[in-house]
Structures are given as C-alpha cells and as structure tokens.
mmCIF file of C-alpha atoms in Angstrom:
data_model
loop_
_atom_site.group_PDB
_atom_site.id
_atom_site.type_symbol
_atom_site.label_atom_id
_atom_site.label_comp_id
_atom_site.label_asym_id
_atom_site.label_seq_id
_atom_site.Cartn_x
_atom_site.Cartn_y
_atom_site.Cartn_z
ATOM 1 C CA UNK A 1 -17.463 -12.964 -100.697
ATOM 2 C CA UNK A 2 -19.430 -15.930 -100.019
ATOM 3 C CA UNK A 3 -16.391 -17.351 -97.931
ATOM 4 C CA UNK A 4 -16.097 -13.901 -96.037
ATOM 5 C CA UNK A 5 -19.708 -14.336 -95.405
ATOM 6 C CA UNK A 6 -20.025 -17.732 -93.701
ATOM 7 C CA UNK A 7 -17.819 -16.901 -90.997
ATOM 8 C CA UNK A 8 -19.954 -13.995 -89.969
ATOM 9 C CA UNK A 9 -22.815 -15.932 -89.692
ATOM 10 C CA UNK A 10 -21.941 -18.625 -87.802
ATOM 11 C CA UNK A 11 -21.494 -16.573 -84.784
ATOM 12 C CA UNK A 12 -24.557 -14.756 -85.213
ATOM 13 C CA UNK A 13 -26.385 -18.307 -84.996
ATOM 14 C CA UNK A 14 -24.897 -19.298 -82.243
ATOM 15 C CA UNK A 15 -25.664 -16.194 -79.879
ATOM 16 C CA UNK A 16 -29.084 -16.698 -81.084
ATOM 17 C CA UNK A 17 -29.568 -20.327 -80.165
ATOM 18 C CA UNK A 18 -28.140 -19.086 -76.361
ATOM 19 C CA UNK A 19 -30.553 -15.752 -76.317
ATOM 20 C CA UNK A 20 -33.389 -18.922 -76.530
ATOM 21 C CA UNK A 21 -32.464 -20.406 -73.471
ATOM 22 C CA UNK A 22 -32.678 -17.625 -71.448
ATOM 23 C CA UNK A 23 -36.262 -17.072 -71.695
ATOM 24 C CA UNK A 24 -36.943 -19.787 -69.523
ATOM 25 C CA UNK A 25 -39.059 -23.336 -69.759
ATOM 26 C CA UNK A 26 -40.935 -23.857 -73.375
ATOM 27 C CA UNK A 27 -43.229 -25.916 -71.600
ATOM 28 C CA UNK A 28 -44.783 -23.314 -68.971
ATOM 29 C CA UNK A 29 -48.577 -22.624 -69.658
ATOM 30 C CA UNK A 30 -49.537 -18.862 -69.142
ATOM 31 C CA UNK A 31 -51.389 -17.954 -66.074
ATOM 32 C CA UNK A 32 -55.006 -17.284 -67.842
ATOM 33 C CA UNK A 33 -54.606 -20.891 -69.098
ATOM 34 C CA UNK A 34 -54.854 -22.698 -65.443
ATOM 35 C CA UNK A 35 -57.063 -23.863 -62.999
ATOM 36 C CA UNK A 36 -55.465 -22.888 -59.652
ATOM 37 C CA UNK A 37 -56.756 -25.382 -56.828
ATOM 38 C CA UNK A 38 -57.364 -23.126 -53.592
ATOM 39 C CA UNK A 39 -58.832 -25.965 -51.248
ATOM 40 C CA UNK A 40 -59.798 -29.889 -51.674
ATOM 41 C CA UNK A 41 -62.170 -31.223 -49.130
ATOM 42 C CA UNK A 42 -62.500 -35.249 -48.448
ATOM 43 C CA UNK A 43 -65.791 -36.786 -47.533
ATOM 44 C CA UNK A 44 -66.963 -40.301 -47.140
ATOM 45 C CA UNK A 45 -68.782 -41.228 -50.678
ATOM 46 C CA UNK A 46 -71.998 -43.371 -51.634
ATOM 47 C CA UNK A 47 -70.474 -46.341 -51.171
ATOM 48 C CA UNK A 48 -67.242 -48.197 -49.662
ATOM 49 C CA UNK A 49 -64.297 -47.705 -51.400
ATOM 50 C CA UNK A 50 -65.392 -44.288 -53.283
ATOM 51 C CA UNK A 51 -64.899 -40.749 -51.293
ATOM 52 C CA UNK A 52 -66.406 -37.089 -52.121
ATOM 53 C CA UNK A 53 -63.512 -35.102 -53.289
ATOM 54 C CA UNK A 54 -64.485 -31.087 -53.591
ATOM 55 C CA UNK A 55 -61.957 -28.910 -55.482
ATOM 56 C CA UNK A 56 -62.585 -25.501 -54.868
ATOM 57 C CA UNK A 57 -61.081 -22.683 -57.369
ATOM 58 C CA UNK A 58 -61.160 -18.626 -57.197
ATOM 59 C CA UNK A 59 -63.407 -17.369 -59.743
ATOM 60 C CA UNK A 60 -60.907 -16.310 -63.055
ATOM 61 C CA UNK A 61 -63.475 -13.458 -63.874
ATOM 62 C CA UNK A 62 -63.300 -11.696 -60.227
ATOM 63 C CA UNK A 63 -60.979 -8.576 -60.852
ATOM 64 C CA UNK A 64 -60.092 -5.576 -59.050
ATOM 65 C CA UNK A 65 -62.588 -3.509 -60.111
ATOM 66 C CA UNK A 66 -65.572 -6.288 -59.551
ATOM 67 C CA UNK A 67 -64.431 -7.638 -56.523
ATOM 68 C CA UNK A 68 -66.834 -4.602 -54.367
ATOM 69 C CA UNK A 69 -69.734 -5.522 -55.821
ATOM 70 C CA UNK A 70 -69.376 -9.221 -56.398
ATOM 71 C CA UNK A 71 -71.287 -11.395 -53.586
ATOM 72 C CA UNK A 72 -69.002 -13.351 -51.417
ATOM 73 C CA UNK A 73 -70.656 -16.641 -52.629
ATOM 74 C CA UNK A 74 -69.648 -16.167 -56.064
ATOM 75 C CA UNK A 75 -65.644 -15.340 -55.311
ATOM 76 C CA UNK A 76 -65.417 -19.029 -55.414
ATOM 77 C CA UNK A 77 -66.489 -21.688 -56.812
ATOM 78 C CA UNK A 78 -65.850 -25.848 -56.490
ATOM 79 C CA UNK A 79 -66.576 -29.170 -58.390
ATOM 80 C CA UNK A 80 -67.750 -32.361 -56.588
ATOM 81 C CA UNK A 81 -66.991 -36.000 -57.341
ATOM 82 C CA UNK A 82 -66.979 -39.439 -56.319
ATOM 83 C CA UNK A 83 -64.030 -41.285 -57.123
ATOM 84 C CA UNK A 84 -61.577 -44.020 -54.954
ATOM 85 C CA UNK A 85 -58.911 -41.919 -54.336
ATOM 86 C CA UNK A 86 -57.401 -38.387 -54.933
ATOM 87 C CA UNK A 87 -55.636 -38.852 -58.412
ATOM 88 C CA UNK A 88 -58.904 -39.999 -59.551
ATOM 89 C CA UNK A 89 -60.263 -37.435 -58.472
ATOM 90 C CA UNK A 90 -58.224 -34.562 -59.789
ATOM 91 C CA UNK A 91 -58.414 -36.599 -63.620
ATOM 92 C CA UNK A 92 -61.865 -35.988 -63.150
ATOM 93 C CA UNK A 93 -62.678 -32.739 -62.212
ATOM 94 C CA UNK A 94 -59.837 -32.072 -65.256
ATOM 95 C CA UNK A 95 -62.089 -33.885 -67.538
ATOM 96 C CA UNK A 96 -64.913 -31.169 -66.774
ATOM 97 C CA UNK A 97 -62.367 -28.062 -66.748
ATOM 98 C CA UNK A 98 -61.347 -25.800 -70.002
ATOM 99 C CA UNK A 99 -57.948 -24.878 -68.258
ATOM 100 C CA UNK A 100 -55.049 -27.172 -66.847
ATOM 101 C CA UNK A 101 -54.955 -28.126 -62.597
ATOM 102 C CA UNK A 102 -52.624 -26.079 -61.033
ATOM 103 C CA UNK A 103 -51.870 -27.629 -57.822
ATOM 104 C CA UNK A 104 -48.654 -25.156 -56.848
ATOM 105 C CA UNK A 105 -51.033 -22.820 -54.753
ATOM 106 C CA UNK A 106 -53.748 -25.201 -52.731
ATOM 107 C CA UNK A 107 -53.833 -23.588 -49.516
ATOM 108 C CA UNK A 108 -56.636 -26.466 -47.734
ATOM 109 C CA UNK A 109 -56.734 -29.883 -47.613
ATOM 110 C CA UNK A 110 -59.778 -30.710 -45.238
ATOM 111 C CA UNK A 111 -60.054 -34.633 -44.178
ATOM 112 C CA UNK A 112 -63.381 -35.643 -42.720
ATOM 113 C CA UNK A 113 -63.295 -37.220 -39.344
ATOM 114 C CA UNK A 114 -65.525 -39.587 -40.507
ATOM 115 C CA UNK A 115 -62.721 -41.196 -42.113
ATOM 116 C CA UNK A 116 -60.731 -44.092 -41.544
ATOM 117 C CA UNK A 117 -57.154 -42.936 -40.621
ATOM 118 C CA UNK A 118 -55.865 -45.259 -43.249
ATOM 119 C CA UNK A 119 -58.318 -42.966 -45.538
ATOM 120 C CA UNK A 120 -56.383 -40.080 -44.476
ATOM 121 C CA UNK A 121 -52.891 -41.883 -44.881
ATOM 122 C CA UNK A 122 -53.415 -42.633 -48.670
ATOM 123 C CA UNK A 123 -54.347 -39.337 -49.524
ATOM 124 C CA UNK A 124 -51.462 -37.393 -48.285
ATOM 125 C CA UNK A 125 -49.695 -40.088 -49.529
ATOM 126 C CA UNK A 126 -50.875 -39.396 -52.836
ATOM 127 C CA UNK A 127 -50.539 -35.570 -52.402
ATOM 128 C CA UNK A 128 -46.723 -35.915 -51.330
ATOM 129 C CA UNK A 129 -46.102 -38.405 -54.175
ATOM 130 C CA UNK A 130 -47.670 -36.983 -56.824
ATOM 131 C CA UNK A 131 -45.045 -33.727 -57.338
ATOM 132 C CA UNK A 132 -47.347 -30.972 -57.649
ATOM 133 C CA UNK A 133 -48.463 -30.096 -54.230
ATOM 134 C CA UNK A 134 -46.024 -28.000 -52.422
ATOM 135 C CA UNK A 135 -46.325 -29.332 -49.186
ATOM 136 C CA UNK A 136 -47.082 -25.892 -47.582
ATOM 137 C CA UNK A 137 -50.856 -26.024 -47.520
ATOM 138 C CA UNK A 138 -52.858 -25.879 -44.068
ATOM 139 C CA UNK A 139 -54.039 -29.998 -43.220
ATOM 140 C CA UNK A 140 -57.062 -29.639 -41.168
ATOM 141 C CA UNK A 141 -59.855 -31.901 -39.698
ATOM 142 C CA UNK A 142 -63.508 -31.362 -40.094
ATOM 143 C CA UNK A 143 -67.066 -33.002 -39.652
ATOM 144 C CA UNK A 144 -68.139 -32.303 -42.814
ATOM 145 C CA UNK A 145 -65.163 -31.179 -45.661
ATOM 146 C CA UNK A 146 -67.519 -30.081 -48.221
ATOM 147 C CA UNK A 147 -68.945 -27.589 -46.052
ATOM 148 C CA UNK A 148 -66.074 -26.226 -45.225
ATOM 149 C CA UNK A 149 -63.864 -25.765 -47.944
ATOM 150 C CA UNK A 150 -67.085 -24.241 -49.382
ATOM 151 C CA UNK A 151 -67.429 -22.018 -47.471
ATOM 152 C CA UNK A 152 -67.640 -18.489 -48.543
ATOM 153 C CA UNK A 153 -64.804 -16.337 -47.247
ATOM 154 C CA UNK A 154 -65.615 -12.992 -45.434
ATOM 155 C CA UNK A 155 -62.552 -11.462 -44.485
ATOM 156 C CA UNK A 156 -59.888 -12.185 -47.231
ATOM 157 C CA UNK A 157 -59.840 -11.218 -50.865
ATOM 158 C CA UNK A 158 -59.432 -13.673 -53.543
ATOM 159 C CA UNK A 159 -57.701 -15.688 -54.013
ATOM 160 C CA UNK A 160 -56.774 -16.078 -50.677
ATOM 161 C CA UNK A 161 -58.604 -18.119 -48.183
ATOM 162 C CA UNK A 162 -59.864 -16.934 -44.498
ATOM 163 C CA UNK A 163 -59.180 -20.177 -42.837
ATOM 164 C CA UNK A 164 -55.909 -20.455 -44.300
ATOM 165 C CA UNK A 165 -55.009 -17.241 -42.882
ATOM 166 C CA UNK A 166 -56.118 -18.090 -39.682
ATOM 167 C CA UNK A 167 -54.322 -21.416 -39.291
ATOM 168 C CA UNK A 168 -50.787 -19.503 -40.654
ATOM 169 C CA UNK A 169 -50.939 -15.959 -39.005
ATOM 170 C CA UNK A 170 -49.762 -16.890 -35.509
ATOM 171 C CA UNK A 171 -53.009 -14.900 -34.232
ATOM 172 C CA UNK A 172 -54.483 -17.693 -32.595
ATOM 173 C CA UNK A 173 -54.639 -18.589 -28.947
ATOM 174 C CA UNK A 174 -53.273 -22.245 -29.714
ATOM 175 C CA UNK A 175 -50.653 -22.685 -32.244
ATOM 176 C CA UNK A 176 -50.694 -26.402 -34.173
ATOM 177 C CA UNK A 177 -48.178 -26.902 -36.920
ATOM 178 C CA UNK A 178 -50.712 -27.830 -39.226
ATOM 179 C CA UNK A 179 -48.563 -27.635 -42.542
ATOM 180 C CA UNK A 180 -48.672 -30.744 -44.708
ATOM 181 C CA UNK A 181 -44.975 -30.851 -44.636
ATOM 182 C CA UNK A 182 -45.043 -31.266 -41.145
ATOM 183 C CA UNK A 183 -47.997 -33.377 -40.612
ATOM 184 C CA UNK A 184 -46.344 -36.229 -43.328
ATOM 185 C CA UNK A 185 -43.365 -36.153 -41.205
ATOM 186 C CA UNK A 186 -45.261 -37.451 -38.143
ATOM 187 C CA UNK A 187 -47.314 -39.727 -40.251
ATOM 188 C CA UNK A 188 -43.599 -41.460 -41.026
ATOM 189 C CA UNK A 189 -42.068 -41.086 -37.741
ATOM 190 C CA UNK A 190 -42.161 -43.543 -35.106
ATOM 191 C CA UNK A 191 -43.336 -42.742 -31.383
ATOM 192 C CA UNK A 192 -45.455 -39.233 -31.980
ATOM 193 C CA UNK A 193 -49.458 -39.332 -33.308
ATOM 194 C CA UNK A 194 -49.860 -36.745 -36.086
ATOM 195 C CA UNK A 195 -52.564 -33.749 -35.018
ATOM 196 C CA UNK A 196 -54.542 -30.854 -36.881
ATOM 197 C CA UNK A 197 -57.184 -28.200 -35.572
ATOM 198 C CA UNK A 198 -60.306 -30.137 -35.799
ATOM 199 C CA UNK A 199 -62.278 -26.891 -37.882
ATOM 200 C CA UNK A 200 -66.142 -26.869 -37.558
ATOM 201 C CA UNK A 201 -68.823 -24.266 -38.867
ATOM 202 C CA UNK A 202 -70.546 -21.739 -36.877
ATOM 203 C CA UNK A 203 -72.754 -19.187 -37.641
ATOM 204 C CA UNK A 204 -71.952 -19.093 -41.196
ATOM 205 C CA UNK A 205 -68.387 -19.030 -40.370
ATOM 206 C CA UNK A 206 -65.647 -21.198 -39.473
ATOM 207 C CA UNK A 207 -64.641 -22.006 -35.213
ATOM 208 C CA UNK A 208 -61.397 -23.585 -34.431
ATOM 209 C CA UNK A 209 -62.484 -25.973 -31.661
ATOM 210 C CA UNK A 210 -59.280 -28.275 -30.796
ATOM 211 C CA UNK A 211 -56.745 -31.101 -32.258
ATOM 212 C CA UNK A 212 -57.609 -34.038 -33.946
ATOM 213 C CA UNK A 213 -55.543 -37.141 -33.805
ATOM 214 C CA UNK A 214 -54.611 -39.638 -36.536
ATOM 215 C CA UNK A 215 -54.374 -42.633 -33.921
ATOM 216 C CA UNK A 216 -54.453 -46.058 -35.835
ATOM 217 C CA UNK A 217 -57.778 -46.658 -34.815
ATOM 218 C CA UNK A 218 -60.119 -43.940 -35.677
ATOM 219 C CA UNK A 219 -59.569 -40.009 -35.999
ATOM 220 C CA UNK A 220 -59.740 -38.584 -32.135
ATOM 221 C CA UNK A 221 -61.080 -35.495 -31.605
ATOM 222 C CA UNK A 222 -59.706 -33.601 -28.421
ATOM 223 C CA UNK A 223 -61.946 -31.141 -26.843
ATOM 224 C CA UNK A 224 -60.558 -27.594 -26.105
ATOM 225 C CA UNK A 225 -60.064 -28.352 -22.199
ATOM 226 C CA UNK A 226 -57.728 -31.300 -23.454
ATOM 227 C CA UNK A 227 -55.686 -29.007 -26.342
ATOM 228 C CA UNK A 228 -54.991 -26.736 -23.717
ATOM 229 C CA UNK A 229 -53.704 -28.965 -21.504
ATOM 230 C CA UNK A 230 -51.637 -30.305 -24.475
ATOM 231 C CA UNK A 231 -50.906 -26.877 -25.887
ATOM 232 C CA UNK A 232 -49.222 -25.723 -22.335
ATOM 233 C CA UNK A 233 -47.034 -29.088 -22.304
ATOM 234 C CA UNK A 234 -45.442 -28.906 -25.885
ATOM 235 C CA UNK A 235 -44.860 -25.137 -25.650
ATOM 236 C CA UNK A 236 -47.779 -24.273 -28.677
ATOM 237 C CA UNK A 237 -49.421 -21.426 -26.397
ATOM 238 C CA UNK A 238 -49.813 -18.129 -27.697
ATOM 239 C CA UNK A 239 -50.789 -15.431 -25.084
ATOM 240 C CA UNK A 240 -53.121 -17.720 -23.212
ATOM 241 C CA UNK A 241 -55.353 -16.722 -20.559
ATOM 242 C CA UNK A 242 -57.375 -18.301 -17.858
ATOM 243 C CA UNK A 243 -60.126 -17.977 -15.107
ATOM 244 C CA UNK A 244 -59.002 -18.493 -11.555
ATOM 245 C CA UNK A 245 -61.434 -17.874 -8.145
ATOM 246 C CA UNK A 246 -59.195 -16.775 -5.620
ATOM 247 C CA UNK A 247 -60.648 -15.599 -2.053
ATOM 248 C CA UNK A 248 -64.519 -15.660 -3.896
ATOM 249 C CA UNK A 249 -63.271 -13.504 -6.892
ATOM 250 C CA UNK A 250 -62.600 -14.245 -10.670
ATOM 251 C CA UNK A 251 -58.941 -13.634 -11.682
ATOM 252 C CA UNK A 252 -58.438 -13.554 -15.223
ATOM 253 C CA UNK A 253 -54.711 -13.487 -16.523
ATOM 254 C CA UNK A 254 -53.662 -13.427 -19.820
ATOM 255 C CA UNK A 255 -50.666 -12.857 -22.378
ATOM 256 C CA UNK A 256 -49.560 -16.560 -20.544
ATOM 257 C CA UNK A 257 -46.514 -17.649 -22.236
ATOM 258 C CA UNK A 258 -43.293 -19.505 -20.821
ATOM 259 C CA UNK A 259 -40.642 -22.493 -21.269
ATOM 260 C CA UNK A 260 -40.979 -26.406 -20.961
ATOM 261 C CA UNK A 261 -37.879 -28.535 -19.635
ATOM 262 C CA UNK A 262 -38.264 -32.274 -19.691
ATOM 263 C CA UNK A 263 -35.779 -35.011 -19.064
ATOM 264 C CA UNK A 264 -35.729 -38.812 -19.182
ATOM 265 C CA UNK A 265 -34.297 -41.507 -17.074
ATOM 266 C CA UNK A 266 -34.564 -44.598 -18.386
ATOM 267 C CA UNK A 267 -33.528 -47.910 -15.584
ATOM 268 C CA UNK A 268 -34.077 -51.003 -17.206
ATOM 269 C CA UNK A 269 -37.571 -51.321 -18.859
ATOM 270 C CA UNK A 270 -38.726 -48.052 -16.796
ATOM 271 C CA UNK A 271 -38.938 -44.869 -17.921
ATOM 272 C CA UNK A 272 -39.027 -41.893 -15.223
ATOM 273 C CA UNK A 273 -40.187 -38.316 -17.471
ATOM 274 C CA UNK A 274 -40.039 -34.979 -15.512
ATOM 275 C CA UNK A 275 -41.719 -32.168 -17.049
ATOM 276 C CA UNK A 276 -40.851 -28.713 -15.833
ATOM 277 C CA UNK A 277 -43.321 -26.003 -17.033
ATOM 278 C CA UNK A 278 -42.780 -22.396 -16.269
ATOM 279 C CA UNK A 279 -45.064 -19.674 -17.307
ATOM 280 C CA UNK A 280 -45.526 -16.080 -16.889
ATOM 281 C CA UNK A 281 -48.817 -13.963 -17.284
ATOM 282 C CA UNK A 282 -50.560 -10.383 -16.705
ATOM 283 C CA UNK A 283 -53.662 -9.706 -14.617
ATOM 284 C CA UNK A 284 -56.319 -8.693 -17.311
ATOM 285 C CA UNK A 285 -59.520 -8.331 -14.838
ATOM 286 C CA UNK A 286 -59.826 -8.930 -11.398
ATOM 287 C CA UNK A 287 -57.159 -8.247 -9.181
ATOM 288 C CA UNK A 288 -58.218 -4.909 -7.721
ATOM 289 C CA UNK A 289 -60.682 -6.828 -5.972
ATOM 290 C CA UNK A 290 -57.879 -8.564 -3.296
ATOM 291 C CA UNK A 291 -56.378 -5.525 -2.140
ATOM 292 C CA UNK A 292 -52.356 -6.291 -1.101
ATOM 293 C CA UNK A 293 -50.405 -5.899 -4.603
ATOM 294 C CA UNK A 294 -48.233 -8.864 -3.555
ATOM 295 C CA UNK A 295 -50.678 -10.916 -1.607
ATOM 296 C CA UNK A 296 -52.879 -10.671 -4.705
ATOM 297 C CA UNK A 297 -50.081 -12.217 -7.021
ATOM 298 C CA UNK A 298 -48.990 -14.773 -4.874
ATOM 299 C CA UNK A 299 -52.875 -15.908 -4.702
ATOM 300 C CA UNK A 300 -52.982 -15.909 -8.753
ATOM 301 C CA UNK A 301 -49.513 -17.504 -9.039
ATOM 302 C CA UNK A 302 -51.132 -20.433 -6.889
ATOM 303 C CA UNK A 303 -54.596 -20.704 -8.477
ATOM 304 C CA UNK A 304 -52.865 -20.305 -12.211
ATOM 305 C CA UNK A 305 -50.502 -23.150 -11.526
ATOM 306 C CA UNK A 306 -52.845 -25.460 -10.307
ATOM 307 C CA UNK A 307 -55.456 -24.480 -13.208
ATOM 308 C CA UNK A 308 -52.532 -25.329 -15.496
ATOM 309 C CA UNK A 309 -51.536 -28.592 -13.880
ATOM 310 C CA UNK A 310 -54.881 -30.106 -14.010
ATOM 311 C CA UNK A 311 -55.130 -29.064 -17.622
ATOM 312 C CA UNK A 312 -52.247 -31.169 -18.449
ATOM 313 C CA UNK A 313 -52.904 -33.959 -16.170
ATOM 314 C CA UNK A 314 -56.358 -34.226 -18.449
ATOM 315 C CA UNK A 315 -54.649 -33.974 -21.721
ATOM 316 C CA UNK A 316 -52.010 -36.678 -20.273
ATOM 317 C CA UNK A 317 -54.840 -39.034 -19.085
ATOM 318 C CA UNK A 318 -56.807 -38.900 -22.278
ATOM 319 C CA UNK A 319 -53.554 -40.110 -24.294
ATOM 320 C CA UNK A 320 -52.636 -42.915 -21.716
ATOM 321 C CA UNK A 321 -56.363 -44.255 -21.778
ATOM 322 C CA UNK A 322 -56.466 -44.132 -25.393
ATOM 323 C CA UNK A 323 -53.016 -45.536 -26.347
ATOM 324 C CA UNK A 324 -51.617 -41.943 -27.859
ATOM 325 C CA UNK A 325 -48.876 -39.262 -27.690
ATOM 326 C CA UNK A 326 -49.158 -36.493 -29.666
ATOM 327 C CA UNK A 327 -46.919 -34.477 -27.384
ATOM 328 C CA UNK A 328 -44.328 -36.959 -29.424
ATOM 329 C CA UNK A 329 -42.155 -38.132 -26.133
ATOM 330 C CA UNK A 330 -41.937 -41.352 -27.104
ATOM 331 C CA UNK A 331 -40.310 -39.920 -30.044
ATOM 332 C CA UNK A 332 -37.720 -38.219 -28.394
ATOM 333 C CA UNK A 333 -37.309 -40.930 -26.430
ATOM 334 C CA UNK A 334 -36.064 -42.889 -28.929
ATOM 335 C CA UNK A 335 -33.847 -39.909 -30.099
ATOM 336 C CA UNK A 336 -31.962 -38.842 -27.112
ATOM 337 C CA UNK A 337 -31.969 -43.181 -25.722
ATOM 338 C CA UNK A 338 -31.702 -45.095 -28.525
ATOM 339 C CA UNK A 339 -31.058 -47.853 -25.681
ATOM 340 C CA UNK A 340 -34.234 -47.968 -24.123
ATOM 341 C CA UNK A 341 -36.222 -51.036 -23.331
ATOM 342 C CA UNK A 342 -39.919 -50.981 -25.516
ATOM 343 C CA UNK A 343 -42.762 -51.310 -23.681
ATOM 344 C CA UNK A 344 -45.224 -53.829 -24.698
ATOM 345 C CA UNK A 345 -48.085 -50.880 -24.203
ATOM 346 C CA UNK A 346 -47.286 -47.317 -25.206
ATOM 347 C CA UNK A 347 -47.407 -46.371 -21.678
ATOM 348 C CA UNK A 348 -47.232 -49.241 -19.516
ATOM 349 C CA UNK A 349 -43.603 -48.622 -18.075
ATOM 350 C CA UNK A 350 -44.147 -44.705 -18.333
ATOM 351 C CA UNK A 351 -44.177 -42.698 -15.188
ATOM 352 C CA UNK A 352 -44.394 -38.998 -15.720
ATOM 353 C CA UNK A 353 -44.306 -35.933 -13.487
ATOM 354 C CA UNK A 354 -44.599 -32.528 -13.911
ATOM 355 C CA UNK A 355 -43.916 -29.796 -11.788
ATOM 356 C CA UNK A 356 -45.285 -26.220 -12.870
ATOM 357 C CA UNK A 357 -44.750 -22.396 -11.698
ATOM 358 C CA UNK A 358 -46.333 -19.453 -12.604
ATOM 359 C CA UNK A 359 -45.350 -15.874 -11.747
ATOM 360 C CA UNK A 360 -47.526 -13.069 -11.919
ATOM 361 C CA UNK A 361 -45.086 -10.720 -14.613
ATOM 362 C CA UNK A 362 -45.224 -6.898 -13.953
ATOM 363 C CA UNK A 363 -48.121 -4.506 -13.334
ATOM 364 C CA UNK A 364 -50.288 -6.177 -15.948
ATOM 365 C CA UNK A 365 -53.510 -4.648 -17.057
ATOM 366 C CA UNK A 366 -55.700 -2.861 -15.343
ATOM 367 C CA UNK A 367 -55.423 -3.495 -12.269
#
C-alpha cells in the first residue's frame, strides 16, 4: 500500500507547485493598498539647494455613485514638501502616506520656469532612472507648478486629469510632443533644444500659451506669435487658421495643414538650408466680400503665404539671437552629414531660406 501510495502523490505535488506559478507575481500589492501619483509639480523652495515638490493623488473614497455630488476641489488632493531633489521627495511624502507610491500612472510632471535648466535636467534624470515612471506622462512648463497641478479639474472624471487630456488628444491648434519619453531623448541628443507647452492659469482654468525651451542658460519662454512660426516649420500644425486683410477686408482661413521639405548643402564650413513649406487651407469668414471666386483665392493664397513666412522668419530670428534650435536642424544635420564642418557659434555659418505656398483648397466654408 504505502509503496502504491507514494507514487501517486508525487505527481499530485508537482502539478500543484506549477498551478502556483500561474497566478502571477507574490509580490504585487492590491489596488486599495496604493497611492497612485496623478501629477508632481516642481517649484523653487525656501532656500538654495531645496525645491517644492507637490504630489497630487485622486481621492480613494470618490466612487461612482459620489462622484455627482462631490465638489470638484475635493476629487483630488496633494502633499507639499521641501526636499533637494525628487527621490527625496517621494520618501517623504511616503513617510506621511498609509498606502505604497504608485508611480505607474503619473500623468503631469510640471517644471517651474523659474528653474535652472540644470534643475530640470536632474529631475527627469531621476524620473527616467528611478524605474517606476513610465515615461508616458505629459512634461510641461509653468510659472507656478503648485498651482497648476492643483488645480481642480472641470471637465474629466477621476482619476483622469483635464490638462493631460488636453496635451494628448490631438485637439489642439499646436501639437508639441510633450511626452517624457520624448522630451529625455532631446535632453541626450546633440544639436536640437528640448521644448514643452509653457501651461499658465486663467480664469480658474488652465491656457496653453506657447513652447518653452530648455536652452543651457535659462528656461525660454516663446510667445504664441513665435510657436506658430515654429509650429508651421516642423510640421506640428493642426488645422491652423489665420487673419489676412486683403483689398481692406479680413480673410480668415482655417483647417491650414500641409508638408515641409528641407535639404542641406554643406561646402566647406558653410551650410546652405532650404526650407520648402506648402500648405493648404479653407476660407472660414470673409471671402464673399471680394467678389471674383478666383480673384478672391489668389488674393488669400498671397496674403496667407506671406502671413506664414513672417511667422517663421520670427520664430527663426528668436533662435539665432538666442543661440537655439528647437526645430532640431542641427540635429539632422549631423544625421544625414556626418562630414560637416562645426561652427564655432550655433549659427554662425548657417544660411537658411525658405520658400512657402499656400493654395486656397476647395469651396471652403461659407463663403
């Protein structure tokens, strides 16, 4: 019997040691156990050296069938401290939480443009380094980060975050790739200047207002004029629209959209860049006014290319007086002629021209 026996059970013990490793990792905390992170928000601190880190979470006790009659201001809430650098931070805030950091599902990282760059280098440094940020949160530049990330949401449910869906839905007018992922690649690679939207607060809400720029000076903060103008030379327009007077009357097209073309030639130490731009657009308001169908578009197709070039020509001007490119040409410079001759300034040997067209596309709207 007992030798009959044995051989039974041995099996038996081994299918049961291989049912326990299909149930996944031991180590996993349950989901009522953690703190998600939704947003962190850098400030400068009291003193040098020590920064204002807010870490905002989604309140745990919000559920379906509160969430209609609980305030906006109480969806969320955040903790506030003063420590030297992020993980310092987080081991603090920890220290005053009853449930573990979950850092899987931050959605904001605001950076104040107060900040030294090098501020802002060390703590997505830290955030890419430390293994529990996936690097699909929204980076985003702000006056004050506190405020922002603060902010109480008014058109998302919890635990998502308005801004974030802003900044990912491709809804805006201007798109800027501002995932971390993305923004840490720049950071490493030679010949492009990292940008974000540059966020500020209005009216108890939030108002994208342009691009900031992680030069290695300061933070730069283009104006919306100048992201245009860089918006319409890299190709990150989304149905655009301008403002044109043509013959004493105000053209507005929209739905702008098109193609960029560029090409080097590099002679010695001089580099010759062309820039071909071609965009299309629809008449939104105005064009009745002209009369002649065709005359009127070959009016708008005039005054919209010229708007456009002097846009760029702006944006272009503001990088060469202040040492920039965040349209990341020098970049592909380097990529497509790894022979070229270095400058000794960024855009001392750089000549660039740029040629656009704009055509006028169908009937557009109500005209």
């Amino acid at each position: 019997m007992r030798g009959g026996l044995v051989p039974r059970i041995f099996p038996a013990l081994i299918l049961l040691t291989l049912c326990t490793t299909l149930v996944g990792c031991w180590d996993q905390r349950p989901v009522e156990t953690r703190g998600a992170v939704a947003a962190i928000g850098v400030d400068p601190g009291s003193r040098p050296g020590v920064y204002r880190f807010t870490v905002v979470f989604p309140n745990v006790t919000t559920t379906a069938s509160s969430l209609a009659t609980t305030p906006s201001d109480q969806e969320f809430f955040h903790y506030t401290v003063q420590e030297s650098n992020l993980t310092a931070a987080l081991a603090a805030v920890q220290r005053r939480q009853s449930r573990s950091l979950y850092l899987g599902q931050i959605r904001i990282l605001a950076l104040s443009t107060r900040l030294a760059p090098t501020v802002w280098g060390r703590v997505m440094r830290s955030a890419v380094q430390s293994g529990r940020m996936v690097l699909t949160f929204a980076v985003v530049g702000t006056p004050n980060a506190q405020a922002l990330v603060s902010l109480s949401p008014h058109s998302e449910v919890v635990p998502e975050l308005a801004l974030y869906r802003a900044l990912t839905c491709h809804c805006q007018p201007i798109l800027v790739a501002n995932r971390a992922w993305r923004v840490w690649a720049e950071m490493e690679t030679p010949g492009v200047t990292p940008d974000v939207s540059h966020v500020g607060l209005q009216d108890a809400g939030f108002v994208i207002r342009g691009i900031d720029l992680m030069t290695p000076r300061a933070i730069m903060s283009w104006s919306l004029p100048q992201t245009w103008g860089w918006a319409y030379f890299t190709g990150h327009v989304n149905e655009g629209s301008l403002t044109v007077a043509v013959a004493g009357h105000l053209i507005t097209v929209g739905r702008i959209r098109g193609r960029i073309q560029q090409s080097f030639t590099v002679v010695g130490h001089q580099i010759q860049m062309h820039n071909q731009l071609t965009y299309t657009g629809q008449l939104v308001s105005g064009g009745d006014a002209l009369g002649n169908p065709l005359e009127t578009d070959q009016r708008v197709d005039q005054a919209v290319a010229v708007r456009l070039l002097a846009l760029c020509q702006q944006a272009l001007a503001t990088a060469e007086a202040s040492a920039v490119d965040p349209f990341g040409w020098h970049r592909d410079l380097q990529w497509t002629h790894t022979d070229a001759g270095v400058c000794g300034d960024m855009w001392s040997c750089w000549r660039v021209t740029t040629a656009v067209h704009f055509r006028v596309r169908n009937e557009g709207i109500l005209r």
